[in-house]
Structure formats: structure tokens, C-alpha cells
Amino acid sequence: MKLNLSVAFLMISIYFFTEVYSLVEFTNVQCESLDKDFALVEYCYLKSVNRSYKYVSIKVNLLKRPINKVKVNFALYQRLNGYKPFLYNITFDACRFLKSPKSNPVALYFYNFYKEYSNMNHTCPYDHDIVLDKLPYHSINNKVTKTLPFPEGSYMFEVNWMAYGIPRAVTKFYLSLS
Ligand SMILES: *[C@@H]1O[C@H](CO)[C@@H](O)[C@H](O)[C@H]1NC(C)=O
Ligand SMILES: *[C@@H]1O[C@H](CO)[C@@H](O)[C@H](O)[C@H]1NC(C)=O
Ligand SMILES: *[C@@H]1O[C@H](CO)[C@@H](O)[C@H](O)[C@H]1NC(C)=O
């Protein structure tokens, strides 16, 4: 029973993420340090080079390194009156995941998506600043396919970063579906 449920969840997730990513327009990105003794945001921006090429770059300075325990929480919000949680709220152990990426196909989907662009692409510990360098958005928009799996509108994809069980930083990706 448990296995069936998680397989179903996984399939829905992959479908959902694939479809969302194929239809999104990214509108903004924000990063915030929740613990300035632990992590500082050096930069965090979305740049539109031209109509077909946008990218995101982020650099976060880690002040207490090396870091051996990292958990990541993904949550999706839909904008109604303010942003309300919508459908997805997933937490996983990033260090464990990076040791055997195939163990978590949903996380693997994201990992494959960003790993060439980020130095957070090896196993723990992390003994350096975290950089996401020019993660392109055009490749996502190019995958446009069929009908919308869920309502048009504005969404926010929030990634919470926890180290040693404490939230340290949050990254918010704003997107619209049209
Ligand atoms: C957009 O900019 C990229 C990078 O400079 C370039 O390779 C591409 O040809 C440009 N596309 C258009 C439509 O101008
Ligand atoms: C996601 O789940 C966690 C743990 O259950 C909870 O603390 C958090 O508030 C949830 N986030 C959203 C956006 O619902
Ligand atoms: C990991 O990130 C570095 C720096 O961004 C990059 O040069 C390297 O190719 C990446 N490794 C993988 C496996 O994608």
C-alpha cells in the first residue's frame, strides 16, 4: 500500500513538474538568508538577455563550513489572495540524495536540470560558497507541449535550505502559466 502510494505520487510529481516546466514563464527570483551568521546572499537575480534567453545566477557565502547535513524543502504556492500552498511540499536529505541520486527520482529531476550550472553537485561536505551560474530558462520554455494540467495563473516555487535541522536560507522562484 505504502509503495503504491509513493509510486503514484512520484508519477504525478514527474508529470506535474514536467508539464509545469514546459509551460512556465519565470518572472522573478528572490533569495534570503534566514541566519546571517551562517549564510549570506552575495547575489541572486534573473536576467533577460533577449526574448528567448533568460537565466538565473545565485551566489551564497557559507560562513560555517564545512557543512555535513543539509535538508531541502520544495513547496509550490499558487497566487490567489497572496500565495497559498498548492499541491506540493517535499522535504529530503540533500547529502543522502547526492550520495545516491537514483534513490529519489523527483529530486533527481531537479538535479539533472541544474547540476551543470551549480557547484552544489557533489556529495557532502560543502566547504565552499554555493554558486548557481547562469541557469538558463529558455530550455524550459522550449519544451512547450499540450494542454495545461492545472490552472493558468501565478505560482511561486519555494526552496527552503536547512543545515543541521535549522532553516538557513530560502529561495523563491516566481513563475506564471499562460
Ligand atoms: C539571445 O541571446 C543569446 C545569448 O547572447 C544568443 O545566443 C541568441 O542568439 C539570442 N537570441 C535572439 C533571438 O536574439
Ligand atoms: C510543508 O510541510 C512542513 C512539514 O510538514 C511544514 O512545516 C510546512 O509549513 C509546509 N509548507 C507548506 C508550504 O505547506
Ligand atoms: C559541477 O559543477 C562544476 C562547476 O559549476 C562543473 O564544472 C561540473 O561540470 C559539474 N559537474 C557535473 C557532474 O555536472
mmCIF file of C-alpha atoms and ligand atoms in Angstrom:
data_model
loop_
_atom_site.group_PDB
_atom_site.id
_atom_site.type_symbol
_atom_site.label_atom_id
_atom_site.label_comp_id
_atom_site.label_asym_id
_atom_site.label_seq_id
_atom_site.Cartn_x
_atom_site.Cartn_y
_atom_site.Cartn_z
ATOM 1 C CA MET A 1 0.000 0.000 0.000
ATOM 2 C CA LYS A 2 2.681 2.415 1.044
ATOM 3 C CA LEU A 3 4.760 1.568 -2.002
ATOM 4 C CA ASN A 4 1.811 2.003 -4.365
ATOM 5 C CA LEU A 5 1.033 5.381 -2.919
ATOM 6 C CA SER A 6 4.559 6.611 -3.239
ATOM 7 C CA VAL A 7 4.837 5.325 -6.795
ATOM 8 C CA ALA A 8 1.601 7.119 -7.682
ATOM 9 C CA PHE A 9 2.814 10.271 -6.004
ATOM 10 C CA LEU A 10 6.061 10.069 -7.854
ATOM 11 C CA MET A 11 4.400 9.631 -11.224
ATOM 12 C CA ILE A 12 2.099 12.555 -10.595
ATOM 13 C CA SER A 13 5.052 14.633 -9.470
ATOM 14 C CA ILE A 14 7.086 13.875 -12.539
ATOM 15 C CA TYR A 15 4.123 14.581 -14.789
ATOM 16 C CA PHE A 16 3.362 17.733 -12.917
ATOM 17 C CA PHE A 17 6.881 19.092 -12.854
ATOM 18 C CA THR A 18 7.488 18.196 -16.465
ATOM 19 C CA GLU A 19 4.325 19.932 -17.541
ATOM 20 C CA VAL A 20 4.844 22.966 -15.363
ATOM 21 C CA TYR A 21 8.330 23.441 -16.580
ATOM 22 C CA SER A 22 7.246 23.105 -20.157
ATOM 23 C CA LEU A 23 4.794 25.979 -19.874
ATOM 24 C CA VAL A 24 6.231 28.460 -17.464
ATOM 25 C CA GLU A 25 7.459 31.972 -17.819
ATOM 26 C CA PHE A 26 9.828 32.816 -14.996
ATOM 27 C CA THR A 27 9.180 36.286 -13.706
ATOM 28 C CA ASN A 28 11.430 36.766 -10.709
ATOM 29 C CA VAL A 29 13.768 35.122 -8.231
ATOM 30 C CA GLN A 30 14.473 36.094 -4.631
ATOM 31 C CA CYS A 31 16.929 34.741 -2.100
ATOM 32 C CA GLU A 32 17.009 35.458 1.576
ATOM 33 C CA SER A 33 19.349 34.436 4.341
ATOM 34 C CA LEU A 34 17.447 33.383 7.469
ATOM 35 C CA ASP A 35 20.619 33.172 9.529
ATOM 36 C CA LYS A 36 23.238 35.755 8.649
ATOM 37 C CA ASP A 37 25.857 34.093 10.834
ATOM 38 C CA PHE A 38 25.509 31.043 8.660
ATOM 39 C CA ALA A 39 24.827 32.140 5.090
ATOM 40 C CA LEU A 40 24.940 35.437 3.191
ATOM 41 C CA VAL A 41 23.427 36.061 -0.212
ATOM 42 C CA GLU A 42 26.078 37.715 -2.361
ATOM 43 C CA TYR A 43 23.827 37.963 -5.416
ATOM 44 C CA CYS A 44 20.581 36.491 -6.696
ATOM 45 C CA TYR A 45 18.986 37.651 -9.914
ATOM 46 C CA LEU A 46 17.067 36.799 -13.039
ATOM 47 C CA LYS A 47 18.444 38.359 -16.187
ATOM 48 C CA SER A 48 16.633 38.640 -19.508
ATOM 49 C CA VAL A 49 19.232 38.694 -22.261
ATOM 50 C CA ASN A 50 16.627 38.711 -25.018
ATOM 51 C CA ARG A 51 13.166 37.248 -25.604
ATOM 52 C CA SER A 52 14.402 33.696 -25.815
ATOM 53 C CA TYR A 53 17.211 33.670 -23.299
ATOM 54 C CA LYS A 54 16.844 34.317 -19.585
ATOM 55 C CA TYR A 55 18.976 32.987 -16.806
ATOM 56 C CA VAL A 56 19.307 32.928 -13.047
ATOM 57 C CA SER A 57 22.535 33.405 -11.129
ATOM 58 C CA ILE A 58 22.902 32.992 -7.388
ATOM 59 C CA LYS A 59 25.863 33.066 -5.037
ATOM 60 C CA VAL A 60 25.554 32.284 -1.355
ATOM 61 C CA ASN A 61 28.512 32.585 1.013
ATOM 62 C CA LEU A 62 28.650 29.853 3.636
ATOM 63 C CA LEU A 63 30.173 31.118 6.846
ATOM 64 C CA LYS A 64 30.245 27.965 8.998
ATOM 65 C CA ARG A 65 31.917 25.326 6.941
ATOM 66 C CA PRO A 66 32.313 22.532 6.212
ATOM 67 C CA ILE A 67 28.626 21.619 6.142
ATOM 68 C CA ASN A 68 27.703 17.989 6.526
ATOM 69 C CA LYS A 69 23.943 17.966 6.982
ATOM 70 C CA VAL A 70 21.616 19.618 4.504
ATOM 71 C CA LYS A 71 17.889 19.203 4.042
ATOM 72 C CA VAL A 72 15.919 20.789 1.271
ATOM 73 C CA ASN A 73 12.214 21.522 1.223
ATOM 74 C CA PHE A 74 10.369 22.275 -2.023
ATOM 75 C CA ALA A 75 6.926 23.818 -1.806
ATOM 76 C CA LEU A 76 4.697 25.169 -4.514
ATOM 77 C CA TYR A 77 2.339 28.093 -3.936
ATOM 78 C CA GLN A 78 -0.412 29.467 -6.103
ATOM 79 C CA ARG A 79 -1.250 33.160 -6.060
ATOM 80 C CA LEU A 80 -4.854 33.821 -5.078
ATOM 81 C CA ASN A 81 -5.152 36.417 -2.327
ATOM 82 C CA GLY A 82 -1.473 36.191 -1.554
ATOM 83 C CA TYR A 83 0.452 32.958 -2.157
ATOM 84 C CA LYS A 84 -1.274 29.825 -0.847
ATOM 85 C CA PRO A 85 0.343 26.367 -0.580
ATOM 86 C CA PHE A 86 -0.560 24.346 -3.648
ATOM 87 C CA LEU A 87 -0.207 20.587 -4.042
ATOM 88 C CA TYR A 88 3.490 20.032 -3.421
ATOM 89 C CA ASN A 89 5.527 20.073 -0.261
ATOM 90 C CA ILE A 90 8.501 17.732 -0.331
ATOM 91 C CA THR A 91 11.460 17.525 2.034
ATOM 92 C CA PHE A 92 14.540 15.406 1.529
ATOM 93 C CA ASP A 93 18.048 14.925 2.833
ATOM 94 C CA ALA A 94 20.353 16.513 0.255
ATOM 95 C CA CYS A 95 23.543 14.824 1.497
ATOM 96 C CA ARG A 96 21.949 11.387 1.327
ATOM 97 C CA PHE A 97 20.474 12.196 -2.070
ATOM 98 C CA LEU A 98 23.807 13.314 -3.506
ATOM 99 C CA LYS A 99 25.372 10.008 -2.450
ATOM 100 C CA SER A 100 22.825 8.013 -4.467
ATOM 101 C CA PRO A 101 20.782 10.308 -6.720
ATOM 102 C CA LYS A 102 18.748 7.463 -8.193
ATOM 103 C CA SER A 103 17.149 6.887 -4.778
ATOM 104 C CA ASN A 104 14.945 9.948 -5.215
ATOM 105 C CA PRO A 105 13.629 10.400 -8.756
ATOM 106 C CA VAL A 106 11.813 13.660 -8.029
ATOM 107 C CA ALA A 107 14.937 15.282 -6.622
ATOM 108 C CA LEU A 108 16.907 13.730 -9.478
ATOM 109 C CA TYR A 109 14.685 15.529 -11.951
ATOM 110 C CA PHE A 110 15.726 18.885 -10.483
ATOM 111 C CA TYR A 111 19.284 17.819 -10.024
ATOM 112 C CA ASN A 112 19.686 16.890 -13.693
ATOM 113 C CA PHE A 113 18.215 20.226 -14.521
ATOM 114 C CA TYR A 114 20.716 22.369 -12.601
ATOM 115 C CA LYS A 115 23.828 20.245 -11.969
ATOM 116 C CA GLU A 116 25.904 21.583 -14.869
ATOM 117 C CA TYR A 117 25.308 25.103 -13.611
ATOM 118 C CA SER A 118 25.973 24.719 -9.912
ATOM 119 C CA ASN A 119 28.851 23.656 -7.716
ATOM 120 C CA MET A 120 26.309 22.031 -5.386
ATOM 121 C CA ASN A 121 26.732 18.935 -7.496
ATOM 122 C CA HIS A 122 28.901 16.694 -5.363
ATOM 123 C CA THR A 123 28.489 14.777 -2.136
ATOM 124 C CA CYS A 124 28.701 16.472 1.262
ATOM 125 C CA PRO A 125 30.584 18.064 2.952
ATOM 126 C CA TYR A 126 30.333 21.532 1.422
ATOM 127 C CA ASP A 127 33.411 23.566 2.092
ATOM 128 C CA HIS A 128 32.870 26.402 -0.380
ATOM 129 C CA ASP A 129 30.352 29.056 -1.341
ATOM 130 C CA ILE A 130 27.317 27.868 -3.288
ATOM 131 C CA VAL A 131 27.070 29.143 -6.836
ATOM 132 C CA LEU A 132 24.365 28.764 -9.440
ATOM 133 C CA ASP A 133 25.834 30.206 -12.599
ATOM 134 C CA LYS A 134 23.540 31.253 -15.459
ATOM 135 C CA LEU A 135 20.942 28.545 -15.166
ATOM 136 C CA PRO A 136 19.066 29.112 -18.425
ATOM 137 C CA TYR A 137 15.307 29.312 -18.625
ATOM 138 C CA HIS A 138 14.947 29.178 -22.382
ATOM 139 C CA SER A 139 15.397 25.414 -22.471
ATOM 140 C CA ILE A 140 12.342 25.054 -20.275
ATOM 141 C CA ASN A 141 10.141 27.263 -22.360
ATOM 142 C CA ASN A 142 11.148 25.417 -25.495
ATOM 143 C CA LYS A 143 9.535 22.230 -24.259
ATOM 144 C CA VAL A 144 6.036 23.616 -24.664
ATOM 145 C CA THR A 145 3.530 20.879 -25.163
ATOM 146 C CA LYS A 146 -0.200 20.169 -24.964
ATOM 147 C CA THR A 147 -2.894 21.418 -22.619
ATOM 148 C CA LEU A 148 -2.432 22.894 -19.187
ATOM 149 C CA PRO A 149 -2.574 20.317 -16.424
ATOM 150 C CA PHE A 150 -3.715 22.916 -13.902
ATOM 151 C CA PRO A 151 -4.922 26.485 -13.799
ATOM 152 C CA GLU A 152 -3.278 29.383 -15.504
ATOM 153 C CA GLY A 153 -2.024 31.980 -13.108
ATOM 154 C CA SER A 154 0.912 32.931 -10.948
ATOM 155 C CA TYR A 155 2.885 30.491 -8.861
ATOM 156 C CA MET A 156 5.833 30.569 -6.565
ATOM 157 C CA PHE A 157 8.219 27.693 -6.106
ATOM 158 C CA GLU A 158 9.927 27.985 -2.750
ATOM 159 C CA VAL A 159 13.090 26.144 -1.796
ATOM 160 C CA ASN A 160 13.985 26.145 1.881
ATOM 161 C CA TRP A 161 17.547 25.232 2.798
ATOM 162 C CA MET A 162 18.173 23.691 6.198
ATOM 163 C CA ALA A 163 21.530 22.860 7.694
ATOM 164 C CA TYR A 164 21.731 20.817 10.899
ATOM 165 C CA GLY A 165 17.942 20.924 11.113
ATOM 166 C CA ILE A 166 17.684 24.731 11.116
ATOM 167 C CA PRO A 167 16.317 26.823 8.229
ATOM 168 C CA ARG A 168 19.195 28.957 6.935
ATOM 169 C CA ALA A 169 18.101 30.357 3.600
ATOM 170 C CA VAL A 170 15.145 30.481 1.284
ATOM 171 C CA THR A 171 15.000 30.812 -2.498
ATOM 172 C CA LYS A 172 11.774 31.793 -4.256
ATOM 173 C CA PHE A 173 11.179 31.342 -7.955
ATOM 174 C CA TYR A 174 8.179 33.208 -9.306
ATOM 175 C CA LEU A 175 6.507 31.919 -12.410
ATOM 176 C CA SER A 176 3.402 32.418 -14.438
ATOM 177 C CA LEU A 177 1.468 29.939 -16.504
ATOM 178 C CA SER A 178 -0.296 31.262 -19.518
HETATM 179 C C1 LIG B 1 19.677 35.727 -27.355
HETATM 180 O O1 LIG B 1 20.923 35.829 -26.734
HETATM 181 C C2 LIG B 1 21.726 34.658 -26.844
HETATM 182 C C3 LIG B 1 22.979 34.865 -25.977
HETATM 183 O O2 LIG B 1 23.584 36.085 -26.228
HETATM 184 C C4 LIG B 1 22.069 34.436 -28.322
HETATM 185 O O3 LIG B 1 22.867 33.286 -28.461
HETATM 186 C C5 LIG B 1 20.764 34.268 -29.091
HETATM 187 O O4 LIG B 1 21.047 34.146 -30.478
HETATM 188 C C6 LIG B 1 19.864 35.465 -28.856
HETATM 189 N N1 LIG B 1 18.568 35.200 -29.465
HETATM 190 C C7 LIG B 1 17.912 36.112 -30.174
HETATM 191 C C8 LIG B 1 16.599 35.689 -30.722
HETATM 192 O O5 LIG B 1 18.370 37.226 -30.364
HETATM 193 C C1 LIG B 2 5.430 21.737 4.382
HETATM 194 O O1 LIG B 2 5.484 20.729 5.342
HETATM 195 C C2 LIG B 2 6.210 21.098 6.507
HETATM 196 C C3 LIG B 2 6.314 19.869 7.410
HETATM 197 O O2 LIG B 2 5.119 19.185 7.458
HETATM 198 C C4 LIG B 2 5.513 22.276 7.191
HETATM 199 O O3 LIG B 2 6.232 22.668 8.326
HETATM 200 C C5 LIG B 2 5.467 23.444 6.186
HETATM 201 O O4 LIG B 2 4.759 24.531 6.744
HETATM 202 C C6 LIG B 2 4.774 23.003 4.905
HETATM 203 N N1 LIG B 2 4.874 24.055 3.914
HETATM 204 C C7 LIG B 2 3.839 24.442 3.170
HETATM 205 C C8 LIG B 2 4.107 25.496 2.184
HETATM 206 O O5 LIG B 2 2.723 23.966 3.284
HETATM 207 C C1 LIG B 3 29.634 20.508 -11.210
HETATM 208 O O1 LIG B 3 29.772 21.912 -11.206
HETATM 209 C C2 LIG B 3 31.001 22.367 -11.757
HETATM 210 C C3 LIG B 3 31.074 23.865 -11.509
HETATM 211 O O2 LIG B 3 29.893 24.520 -11.853
HETATM 212 C C4 LIG B 3 31.040 21.988 -13.230
HETATM 213 O O3 LIG B 3 32.230 22.435 -13.812
HETATM 214 C C5 LIG B 3 30.924 20.482 -13.353
HETATM 215 O O4 LIG B 3 30.863 20.112 -14.721
HETATM 216 C C6 LIG B 3 29.668 19.976 -12.641
HETATM 217 N N1 LIG B 3 29.641 18.524 -12.600
HETATM 218 C C7 LIG B 3 28.612 17.818 -13.096
HETATM 219 C C8 LIG B 3 28.686 16.351 -12.857
HETATM 220 O O5 LIG B 3 27.651 18.321 -13.691
#
